[in-house]
Amino acid sequence: MRLSCLVLSQLIEFSDNLWNTWAMKKAIIVAYDRNRAIGRGGDLPWGRSLPADLAHFKQLTKGGGIIMGRRTFESIGSRPLLDRKNIVISSRLTGAEGVLTVMDLPSALALSHYSIFIIGGARVYADALETPEIDTIYATEIDASFPGADTFFPEIDMGIWQETSRVRHPADADNAYDFDFVIYKRVS
């Protein structure tokens, strides 16, 4: 009986460690065009013409947490995304219902005891790329360029990041542009 309890205890500890490894995932999720454009006038440069990307975003982030800057929060209608813990980095935003507001990325990450995704904007992405505990980028790379874009994803330093997966999605009746789902992992 004593051995069984010990084995059971070790199994519980092992599964708790596996859960915590998954639950503590900290990643960037982003969609950008050939020029790394992510925004135009407070919206996506491609509008809502890639529903497969929006579904991918929802699938990855649902049930976890998301960290965003104030302008990104305003671009989604100043309301929290459902089924996610919403954390907004801002010195100006106060009292927004359904969101936690913090001053900087380290403070946001300190609140995260679950899977967390950085969803923008440009400055938050730049800070996240320099944060060692962020170890994965889930990128949707759109095979198109959108004139008039005013917000861009920073250059990915391939000395720090390595592409580990790429899945091509050709344009179809629902999705106006060819795009790739790409995963980058931090290597240093």
mmCIF file of C-alpha atoms in Angstrom:
data_model
loop_
_atom_site.group_PDB
_atom_site.id
_atom_site.type_symbol
_atom_site.label_atom_id
_atom_site.label_comp_id
_atom_site.label_asym_id
_atom_site.label_seq_id
_atom_site.Cartn_x
_atom_site.Cartn_y
_atom_site.Cartn_z
ATOM 1 C CA MET A 1 0.000 0.000 0.000
ATOM 2 C CA ARG A 2 2.824 2.404 0.851
ATOM 3 C CA LEU A 3 4.445 1.844 -2.574
ATOM 4 C CA SER A 4 1.125 2.477 -4.338
ATOM 5 C CA CYS A 5 0.682 5.774 -2.507
ATOM 6 C CA LEU A 6 4.226 6.804 -3.394
ATOM 7 C CA VAL A 7 3.730 5.933 -7.071
ATOM 8 C CA LEU A 8 0.371 7.720 -7.108
ATOM 9 C CA SER A 9 1.969 10.763 -5.475
ATOM 10 C CA GLN A 10 4.745 10.798 -8.100
ATOM 11 C CA LEU A 11 2.212 10.449 -10.924
ATOM 12 C CA ILE A 12 0.206 13.363 -9.562
ATOM 13 C CA GLU A 13 3.368 15.470 -9.263
ATOM 14 C CA PHE A 14 4.407 14.507 -12.823
ATOM 15 C CA SER A 15 1.003 15.397 -14.281
ATOM 16 C CA ASP A 16 0.963 18.651 -12.295
ATOM 17 C CA ASN A 17 4.368 19.512 -13.791
ATOM 18 C CA LEU A 18 3.093 18.732 -17.298
ATOM 19 C CA TRP A 19 0.018 20.874 -16.693
ATOM 20 C CA ASN A 20 2.110 23.750 -15.364
ATOM 21 C CA THR A 21 4.429 23.539 -18.376
ATOM 22 C CA TRP A 22 1.457 23.891 -20.732
ATOM 23 C CA ALA A 23 -0.357 26.367 -18.539
ATOM 24 C CA MET A 24 2.619 28.681 -18.297
ATOM 25 C CA LYS A 25 3.158 28.988 -22.067
ATOM 26 C CA LYS A 26 4.004 32.569 -22.985
ATOM 27 C CA ALA A 27 3.901 33.353 -26.684
ATOM 28 C CA ILE A 28 3.336 36.034 -29.289
ATOM 29 C CA ILE A 29 0.484 35.662 -31.758
ATOM 30 C CA VAL A 30 0.469 37.971 -34.772
ATOM 31 C CA ALA A 31 -0.690 38.300 -38.373
ATOM 32 C CA TYR A 32 1.288 40.480 -40.781
ATOM 33 C CA ASP A 33 1.721 41.088 -44.497
ATOM 34 C CA ARG A 34 4.869 40.943 -46.677
ATOM 35 C CA ASN A 35 6.024 44.245 -45.160
ATOM 36 C CA ARG A 36 5.203 43.139 -41.577
ATOM 37 C CA ALA A 37 2.164 45.487 -41.542
ATOM 38 C CA ILE A 38 -0.230 44.730 -38.676
ATOM 39 C CA GLY A 39 -2.425 47.815 -38.612
ATOM 40 C CA ARG A 40 -4.002 50.592 -40.631
ATOM 41 C CA GLY A 41 -6.128 53.252 -38.996
ATOM 42 C CA GLY A 42 -6.864 51.125 -35.930
ATOM 43 C CA ASP A 43 -7.905 48.021 -37.878
ATOM 44 C CA LEU A 44 -6.256 45.094 -39.629
ATOM 45 C CA PRO A 45 -4.967 46.173 -43.061
ATOM 46 C CA TRP A 46 -6.769 43.183 -44.658
ATOM 47 C CA GLY A 47 -9.965 43.775 -42.677
ATOM 48 C CA ARG A 48 -11.945 40.609 -42.039
ATOM 49 C CA SER A 49 -10.945 38.884 -45.282
ATOM 50 C CA LEU A 50 -9.104 35.989 -43.570
ATOM 51 C CA PRO A 51 -11.628 34.157 -41.362
ATOM 52 C CA ALA A 52 -9.280 31.142 -41.113
ATOM 53 C CA ASP A 53 -6.749 33.370 -39.340
ATOM 54 C CA LEU A 54 -9.379 34.658 -36.913
ATOM 55 C CA ALA A 55 -10.445 31.052 -36.189
ATOM 56 C CA HIS A 56 -6.782 30.106 -35.622
ATOM 57 C CA PHE A 57 -6.376 33.041 -33.211
ATOM 58 C CA LYS A 58 -9.496 32.005 -31.309
ATOM 59 C CA GLN A 59 -8.452 28.352 -31.120
ATOM 60 C CA LEU A 60 -5.001 29.181 -29.736
ATOM 61 C CA THR A 61 -5.998 31.887 -27.250
ATOM 62 C CA LYS A 62 -9.361 30.657 -25.932
ATOM 63 C CA GLY A 63 -9.241 29.667 -22.286
ATOM 64 C CA GLY A 64 -5.940 31.418 -21.615
ATOM 65 C CA GLY A 65 -4.858 34.976 -21.232
ATOM 66 C CA ILE A 66 -4.095 37.748 -23.675
ATOM 67 C CA ILE A 67 -1.870 40.778 -23.186
ATOM 68 C CA MET A 68 -2.330 43.866 -25.345
ATOM 69 C CA GLY A 69 -1.600 47.559 -25.425
ATOM 70 C CA ARG A 70 -4.291 50.203 -24.997
ATOM 71 C CA ARG A 71 -4.603 50.975 -28.715
ATOM 72 C CA THR A 72 -5.070 47.293 -29.526
ATOM 73 C CA PHE A 73 -7.764 47.141 -26.836
ATOM 74 C CA GLU A 74 -9.467 50.168 -28.394
ATOM 75 C CA SER A 75 -9.206 48.594 -31.872
ATOM 76 C CA ILE A 76 -11.262 45.607 -30.699
ATOM 77 C CA GLY A 77 -14.010 47.892 -29.440
ATOM 78 C CA SER A 78 -12.695 48.577 -25.911
ATOM 79 C CA ARG A 79 -14.261 45.361 -24.674
ATOM 80 C CA PRO A 80 -12.634 42.172 -23.433
ATOM 81 C CA LEU A 81 -12.429 39.137 -25.698
ATOM 82 C CA LEU A 82 -14.645 36.363 -24.340
ATOM 83 C CA ASP A 83 -13.268 33.227 -22.687
ATOM 84 C CA ARG A 84 -9.874 34.802 -22.060
ATOM 85 C CA LYS A 85 -8.214 36.706 -19.238
ATOM 86 C CA ASN A 86 -7.688 40.170 -20.771
ATOM 87 C CA ILE A 87 -4.688 42.213 -19.596
ATOM 88 C CA VAL A 88 -4.146 45.705 -21.024
ATOM 89 C CA ILE A 89 -0.848 47.561 -20.722
ATOM 90 C CA SER A 90 -1.616 51.251 -20.282
ATOM 91 C CA SER A 91 -0.865 54.255 -18.123
ATOM 92 C CA ARG A 92 -4.091 55.956 -19.263
ATOM 93 C CA LEU A 93 -6.770 53.260 -19.229
ATOM 94 C CA THR A 94 -8.552 52.880 -15.909
ATOM 95 C CA GLY A 95 -11.666 51.083 -14.827
ATOM 96 C CA ALA A 96 -12.321 49.154 -18.044
ATOM 97 C CA GLU A 97 -14.775 46.406 -17.210
ATOM 98 C CA GLY A 98 -13.533 42.842 -17.591
ATOM 99 C CA VAL A 99 -9.845 43.671 -18.001
ATOM 100 C CA LEU A 100 -6.820 43.959 -15.770
ATOM 101 C CA THR A 101 -4.761 47.087 -16.416
ATOM 102 C CA VAL A 102 -1.014 47.190 -15.749
ATOM 103 C CA MET A 103 1.810 49.601 -16.528
ATOM 104 C CA ASP A 104 4.238 47.327 -18.413
ATOM 105 C CA LEU A 105 4.869 43.878 -19.875
ATOM 106 C CA PRO A 106 6.756 42.468 -16.848
ATOM 107 C CA SER A 107 3.771 43.373 -14.638
ATOM 108 C CA ALA A 108 1.396 41.705 -17.102
ATOM 109 C CA LEU A 109 3.501 38.547 -17.225
ATOM 110 C CA ALA A 110 3.675 38.450 -13.415
ATOM 111 C CA LEU A 111 -0.138 38.172 -13.351
ATOM 112 C CA SER A 112 -0.098 35.235 -15.733
ATOM 113 C CA HIS A 113 -0.539 31.836 -14.125
ATOM 114 C CA TYR A 114 -1.899 30.257 -17.292
ATOM 115 C CA SER A 115 -1.216 30.132 -21.009
ATOM 116 C CA ILE A 116 -0.723 33.706 -22.217
ATOM 117 C CA PHE A 117 -0.498 35.297 -25.654
ATOM 118 C CA ILE A 118 0.839 38.731 -26.551
ATOM 119 C CA ILE A 119 -1.604 40.109 -29.173
ATOM 120 C CA GLY A 120 -0.187 43.574 -29.903
ATOM 121 C CA GLY A 121 0.427 46.319 -30.686
ATOM 122 C CA ALA A 122 3.794 47.166 -32.141
ATOM 123 C CA ARG A 123 5.442 48.425 -28.938
ATOM 124 C CA VAL A 124 4.159 45.494 -26.873
ATOM 125 C CA TYR A 125 5.408 43.103 -29.572
ATOM 126 C CA ALA A 126 8.843 44.792 -29.545
ATOM 127 C CA ASP A 127 9.057 44.421 -25.757
ATOM 128 C CA ALA A 128 7.903 40.782 -25.967
ATOM 129 C CA LEU A 129 10.531 39.895 -28.572
ATOM 130 C CA GLU A 130 13.183 41.084 -26.082
ATOM 131 C CA THR A 131 11.683 39.113 -23.159
ATOM 132 C CA PRO A 132 13.412 35.727 -22.701
ATOM 133 C CA GLU A 133 10.388 33.999 -21.158
ATOM 134 C CA ILE A 134 8.462 34.580 -24.412
ATOM 135 C CA ASP A 135 9.655 31.551 -26.336
ATOM 136 C CA THR A 136 7.223 31.084 -29.231
ATOM 137 C CA ILE A 137 5.812 33.219 -32.040
ATOM 138 C CA TYR A 138 2.645 32.066 -33.790
ATOM 139 C CA ALA A 139 2.664 34.130 -36.979
ATOM 140 C CA THR A 140 0.198 34.310 -39.821
ATOM 141 C CA GLU A 141 2.255 35.529 -42.767
ATOM 142 C CA ILE A 142 -0.044 36.969 -45.431
ATOM 143 C CA ASP A 143 1.226 36.808 -48.997
ATOM 144 C CA ALA A 144 0.066 40.321 -49.901
ATOM 145 C CA SER A 145 0.953 43.972 -49.268
ATOM 146 C CA PHE A 146 -1.478 46.584 -47.995
ATOM 147 C CA PRO A 147 -0.783 50.242 -48.836
ATOM 148 C CA GLY A 148 -1.418 52.792 -46.140
ATOM 149 C CA ALA A 149 -0.453 50.541 -43.239
ATOM 150 C CA ASP A 150 0.712 52.551 -40.246
ATOM 151 C CA THR A 151 1.663 49.885 -37.701
ATOM 152 C CA PHE A 152 4.277 47.170 -38.188
ATOM 153 C CA PHE A 153 5.565 44.054 -36.450
ATOM 154 C CA PRO A 154 9.271 44.347 -35.579
ATOM 155 C CA GLU A 155 11.885 42.451 -37.564
ATOM 156 C CA ILE A 156 12.368 38.892 -36.248
ATOM 157 C CA ASP A 157 16.047 38.345 -35.391
ATOM 158 C CA MET A 158 16.813 34.922 -36.881
ATOM 159 C CA GLY A 159 19.852 34.694 -34.602
ATOM 160 C CA ILE A 160 17.403 34.454 -31.695
ATOM 161 C CA TRP A 161 14.403 32.800 -33.376
ATOM 162 C CA GLN A 162 14.161 29.706 -35.566
ATOM 163 C CA GLU A 163 11.273 28.718 -37.822
ATOM 164 C CA THR A 164 10.014 25.284 -36.713
ATOM 165 C CA SER A 165 6.775 24.912 -38.658
ATOM 166 C CA ARG A 166 5.093 26.364 -41.747
ATOM 167 C CA VAL A 167 1.679 25.400 -43.126
ATOM 168 C CA ARG A 168 0.566 26.982 -46.417
ATOM 169 C CA HIS A 169 -3.068 28.007 -46.954
ATOM 170 C CA PRO A 170 -3.959 29.116 -50.481
ATOM 171 C CA ALA A 171 -6.658 31.726 -51.010
ATOM 172 C CA ASP A 172 -10.113 30.214 -51.327
ATOM 173 C CA ALA A 173 -13.780 31.226 -51.402
ATOM 174 C CA ASP A 174 -13.599 32.359 -47.750
ATOM 175 C CA ASN A 175 -10.041 33.679 -47.475
ATOM 176 C CA ALA A 176 -9.040 36.401 -49.921
ATOM 177 C CA TYR A 177 -5.250 35.919 -49.718
ATOM 178 C CA ASP A 178 -2.665 33.146 -49.594
ATOM 179 C CA PHE A 179 -1.147 32.882 -46.120
ATOM 180 C CA ASP A 180 1.073 30.654 -43.975
ATOM 181 C CA PHE A 181 0.730 29.669 -40.337
ATOM 182 C CA VAL A 182 4.321 29.802 -39.072
ATOM 183 C CA ILE A 183 5.796 28.909 -35.691
ATOM 184 C CA TYR A 184 9.091 30.388 -34.519
ATOM 185 C CA LYS A 185 10.877 29.155 -31.378
ATOM 186 C CA ARG A 186 13.446 31.068 -29.359
ATOM 187 C CA VAL A 187 16.857 29.429 -29.718
ATOM 188 C CA SER A 188 18.993 31.823 -27.674
#
